[in-house]
Coordinates of C-alpha atoms in Angstrom, one line a residue:
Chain A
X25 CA -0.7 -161.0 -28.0
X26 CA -2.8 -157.5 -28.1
X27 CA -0.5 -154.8 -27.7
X28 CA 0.3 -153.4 -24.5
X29 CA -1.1 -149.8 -23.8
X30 CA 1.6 -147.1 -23.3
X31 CA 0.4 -145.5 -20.1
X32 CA 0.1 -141.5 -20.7
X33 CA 2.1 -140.4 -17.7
X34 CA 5.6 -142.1 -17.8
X35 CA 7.5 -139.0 -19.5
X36 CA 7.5 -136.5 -21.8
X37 CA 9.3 -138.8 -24.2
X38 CA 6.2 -141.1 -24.1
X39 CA 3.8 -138.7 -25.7
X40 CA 6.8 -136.9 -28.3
X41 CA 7.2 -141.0 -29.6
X42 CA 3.8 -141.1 -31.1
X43 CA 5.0 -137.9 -33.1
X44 CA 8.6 -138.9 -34.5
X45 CA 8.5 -138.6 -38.3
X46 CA 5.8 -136.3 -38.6
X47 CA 5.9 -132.6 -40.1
X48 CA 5.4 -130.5 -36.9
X49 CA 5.8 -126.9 -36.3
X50 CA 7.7 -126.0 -33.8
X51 CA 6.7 -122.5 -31.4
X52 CA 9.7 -121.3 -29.6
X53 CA 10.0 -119.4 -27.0
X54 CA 11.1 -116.2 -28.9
X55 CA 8.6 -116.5 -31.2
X56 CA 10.3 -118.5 -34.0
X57 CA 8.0 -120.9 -35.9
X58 CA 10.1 -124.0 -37.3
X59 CA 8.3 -126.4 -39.2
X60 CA 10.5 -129.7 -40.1
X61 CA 9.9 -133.6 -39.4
X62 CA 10.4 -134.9 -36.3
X63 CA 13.2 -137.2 -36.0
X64 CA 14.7 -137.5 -32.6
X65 CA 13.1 -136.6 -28.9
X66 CA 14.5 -137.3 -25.1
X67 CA 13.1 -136.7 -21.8
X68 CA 14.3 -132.6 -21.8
X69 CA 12.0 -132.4 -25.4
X70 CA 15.1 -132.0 -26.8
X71 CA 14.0 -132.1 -30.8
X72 CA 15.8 -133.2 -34.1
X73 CA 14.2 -131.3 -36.9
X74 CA 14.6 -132.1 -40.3
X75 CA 13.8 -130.4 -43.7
X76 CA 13.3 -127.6 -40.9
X77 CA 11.9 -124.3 -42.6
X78 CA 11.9 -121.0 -40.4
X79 CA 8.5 -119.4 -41.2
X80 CA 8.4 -115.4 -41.5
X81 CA 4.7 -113.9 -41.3
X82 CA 4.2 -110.5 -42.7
X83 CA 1.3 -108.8 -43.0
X84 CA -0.9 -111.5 -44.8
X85 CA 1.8 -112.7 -46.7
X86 CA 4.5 -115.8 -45.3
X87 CA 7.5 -117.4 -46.5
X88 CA 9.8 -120.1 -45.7
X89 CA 13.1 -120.0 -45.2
X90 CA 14.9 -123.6 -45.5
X91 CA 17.6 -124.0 -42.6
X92 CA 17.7 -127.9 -42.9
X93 CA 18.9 -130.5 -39.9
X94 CA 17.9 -128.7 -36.1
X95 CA 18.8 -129.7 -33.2
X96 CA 17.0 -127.8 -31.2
X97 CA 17.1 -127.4 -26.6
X98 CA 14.0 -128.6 -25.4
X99 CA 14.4 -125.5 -23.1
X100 CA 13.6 -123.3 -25.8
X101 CA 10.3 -124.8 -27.2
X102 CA 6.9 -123.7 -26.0
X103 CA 4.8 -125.6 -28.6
X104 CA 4.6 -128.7 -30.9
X105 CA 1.8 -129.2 -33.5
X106 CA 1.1 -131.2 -36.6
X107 CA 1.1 -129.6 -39.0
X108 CA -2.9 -130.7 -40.8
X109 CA -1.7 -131.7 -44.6
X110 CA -5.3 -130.6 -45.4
X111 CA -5.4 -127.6 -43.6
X112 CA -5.0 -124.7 -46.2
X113 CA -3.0 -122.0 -45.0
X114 CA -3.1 -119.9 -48.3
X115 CA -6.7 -119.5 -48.1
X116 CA -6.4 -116.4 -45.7
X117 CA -2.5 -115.9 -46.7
X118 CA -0.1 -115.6 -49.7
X119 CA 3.1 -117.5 -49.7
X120 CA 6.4 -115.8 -51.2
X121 CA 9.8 -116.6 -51.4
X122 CA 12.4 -116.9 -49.0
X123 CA 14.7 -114.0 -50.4
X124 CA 10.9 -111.9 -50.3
X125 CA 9.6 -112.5 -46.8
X126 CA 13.0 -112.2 -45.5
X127 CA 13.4 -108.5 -46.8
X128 CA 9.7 -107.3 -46.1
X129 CA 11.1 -108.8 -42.5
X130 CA 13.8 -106.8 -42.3
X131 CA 11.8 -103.8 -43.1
X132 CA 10.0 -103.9 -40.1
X133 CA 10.4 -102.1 -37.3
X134 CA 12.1 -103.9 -34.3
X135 CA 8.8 -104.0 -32.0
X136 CA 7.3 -105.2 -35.5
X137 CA 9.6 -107.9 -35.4
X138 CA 9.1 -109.7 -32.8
X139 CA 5.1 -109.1 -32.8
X140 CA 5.1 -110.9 -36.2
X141 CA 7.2 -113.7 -35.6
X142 CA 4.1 -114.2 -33.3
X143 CA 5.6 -115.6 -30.6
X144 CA 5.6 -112.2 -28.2
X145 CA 8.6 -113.6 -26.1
X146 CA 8.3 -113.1 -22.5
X147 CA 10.2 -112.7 -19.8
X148 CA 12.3 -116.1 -18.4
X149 CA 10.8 -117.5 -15.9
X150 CA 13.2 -120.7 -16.2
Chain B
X290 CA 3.0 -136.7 -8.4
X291 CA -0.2 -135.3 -6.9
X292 CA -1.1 -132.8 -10.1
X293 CA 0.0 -135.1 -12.9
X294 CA -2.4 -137.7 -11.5
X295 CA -5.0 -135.0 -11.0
X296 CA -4.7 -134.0 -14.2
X297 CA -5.3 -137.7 -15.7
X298 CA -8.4 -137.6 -14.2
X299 CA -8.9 -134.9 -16.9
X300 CA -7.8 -136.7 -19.7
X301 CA -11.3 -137.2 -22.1
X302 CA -12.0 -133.6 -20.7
X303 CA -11.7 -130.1 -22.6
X304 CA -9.8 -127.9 -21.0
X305 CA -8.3 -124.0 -21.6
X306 CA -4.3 -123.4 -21.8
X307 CA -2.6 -120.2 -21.7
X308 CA 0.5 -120.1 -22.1
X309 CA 2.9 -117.5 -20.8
X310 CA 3.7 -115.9 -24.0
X311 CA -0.3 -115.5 -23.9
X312 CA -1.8 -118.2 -25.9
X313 CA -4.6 -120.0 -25.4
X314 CA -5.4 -123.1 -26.3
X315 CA -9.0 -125.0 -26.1
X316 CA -8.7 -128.5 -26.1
X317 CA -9.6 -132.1 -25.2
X318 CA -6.5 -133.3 -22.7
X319 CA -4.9 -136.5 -24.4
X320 CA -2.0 -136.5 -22.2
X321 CA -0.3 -135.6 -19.2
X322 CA 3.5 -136.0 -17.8
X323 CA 5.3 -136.2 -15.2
X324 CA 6.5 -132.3 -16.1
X325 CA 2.9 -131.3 -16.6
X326 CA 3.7 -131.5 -20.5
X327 CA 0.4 -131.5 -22.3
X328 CA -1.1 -132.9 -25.3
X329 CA -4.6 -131.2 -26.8
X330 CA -6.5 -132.5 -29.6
X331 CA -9.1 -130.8 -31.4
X332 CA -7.7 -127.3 -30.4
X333 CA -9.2 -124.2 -30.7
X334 CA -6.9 -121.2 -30.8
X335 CA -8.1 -118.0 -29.2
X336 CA -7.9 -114.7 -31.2
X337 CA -6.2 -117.0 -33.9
X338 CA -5.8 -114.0 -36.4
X339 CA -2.8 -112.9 -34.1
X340 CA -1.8 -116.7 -34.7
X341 CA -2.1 -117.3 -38.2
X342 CA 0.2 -120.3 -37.9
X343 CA -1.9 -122.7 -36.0
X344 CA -4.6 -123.0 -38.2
X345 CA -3.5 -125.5 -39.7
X346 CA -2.9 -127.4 -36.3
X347 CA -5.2 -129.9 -34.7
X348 CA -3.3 -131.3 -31.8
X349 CA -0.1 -130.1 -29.9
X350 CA 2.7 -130.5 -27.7
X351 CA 2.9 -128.4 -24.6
X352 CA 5.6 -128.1 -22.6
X353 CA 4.9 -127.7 -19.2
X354 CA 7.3 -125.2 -18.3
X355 CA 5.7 -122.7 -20.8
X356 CA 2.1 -123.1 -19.2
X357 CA 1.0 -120.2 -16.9
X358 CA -2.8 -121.9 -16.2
X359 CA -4.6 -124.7 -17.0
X360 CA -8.3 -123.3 -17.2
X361 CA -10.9 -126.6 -16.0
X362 CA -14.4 -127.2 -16.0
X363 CA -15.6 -126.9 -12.3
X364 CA -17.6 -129.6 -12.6
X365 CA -14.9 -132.4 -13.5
X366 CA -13.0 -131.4 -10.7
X367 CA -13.3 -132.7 -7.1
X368 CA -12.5 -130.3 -4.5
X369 CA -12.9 -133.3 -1.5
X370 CA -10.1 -135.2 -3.3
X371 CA -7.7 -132.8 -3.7
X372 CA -8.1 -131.5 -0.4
X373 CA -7.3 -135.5 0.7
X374 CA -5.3 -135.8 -1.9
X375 CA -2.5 -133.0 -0.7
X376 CA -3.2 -133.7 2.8
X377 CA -2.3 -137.4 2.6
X378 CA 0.6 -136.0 0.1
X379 CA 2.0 -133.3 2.8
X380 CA 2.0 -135.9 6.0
X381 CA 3.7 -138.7 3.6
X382 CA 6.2 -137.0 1.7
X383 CA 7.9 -135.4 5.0
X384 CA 7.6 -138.9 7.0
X385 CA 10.4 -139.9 4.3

């Protein structure tokens, strides 16, 4: 028997199934960029992340900052992509190491902060 | 109801998605939900030097609640059937 097509408008879960186990960054709402396998999804996009790096951008330089097993409110998310194995980041940026990116971080100013993490938070319109 | 199945009449289409935090996203619509979450493919970030973490991403999730507009080609859309659409939609959801 051929297999039955999924229709593409039951739920949210629906689509996030054809992504579990895949390495996925994950935009959040604050800016936060979390890249990890996909593991677990429900009908909120409520996410299990795991292997989950935080990734700090500074300047043209990055790093990645393992936080391991996320559980993370689908409330929070603005974005999920997969992340290209091809696609070469350090072709435009240099990666450094956690302890590096995390103090060239913290050495921004506070405005800085936020603008780098990329994700220019806005205002809750929950 | 009557947008999610407007917007599967999109699906095959590219479309523009900004986000409220001010991205936008080119893209061919793959999906559509109930919520209005969205899935691209092919995407095309604009500005994507303020955004240095999607290059290396070819298709996404969107979650609907983060979308402030859904940019569409005129042409795939059909004004005549929405019109009929949300008319039929208005009178039958209030008979109920």
């Amino acid at each position: 028997m051929a297999a039955v097509p999924m229709p593409s408008t039951i739920s949210a879960t629906a689509a996030l199934i054809d992504e579990l186990d895949k390495k996925l960054i994950c935009v959040l709402r604050d800016g936060r960029k979390l890249i990890g396998y996909l593991r677990s999804v429900d009908q909120f996009a409520n996410l299990v992340l795991q292997d989950t790096v935080e990734r700090y951008y500074v300047g043209n330089e990055y790093g990645d900052v393992p936080v391991g097993i996320y559980i993370i409110r689908g409330e929070n998310v603005a974005l999920l992509g997969e992340m290209d194995a091809s696609a070469d980041q350090s072709r435009f940026l240099k990666q450094v190491d956690a302890e590096t990116i995390l103090r060239k971080h913290a050495e921004l100013p506070d405005a800085d902060k936020r603008r780098t993490q990329g994700g220019d938070e806005y205002a809750d319109m929950s | 109801m009557l947008f999610s199945s407007f917007f599967k009449t999109l699906i095959g289409k590219e479309v523009t998605v900004e986000l409220k935090n001010d991205l936008q996203l080119n893209g061919v619509l793959k999906s559509v939900d109930q919520f209005l979450n969205i899935k691209l493919d092919s995407i095309q970030v604009a500005d994507i030097e303020r955004y240095p973490h999607m290059m290396a991403v070819k298709n996404c999730f969107i979650r609907g609640s983060v979308v402030r507009y859904i940019h569409l080609p005129p042409e795939h859309v059909d004004k005549q059937l929405l019109q009929d659409a949300t008319r039929k939609e208005a009178t039958g959801g209030d008979k109920n």
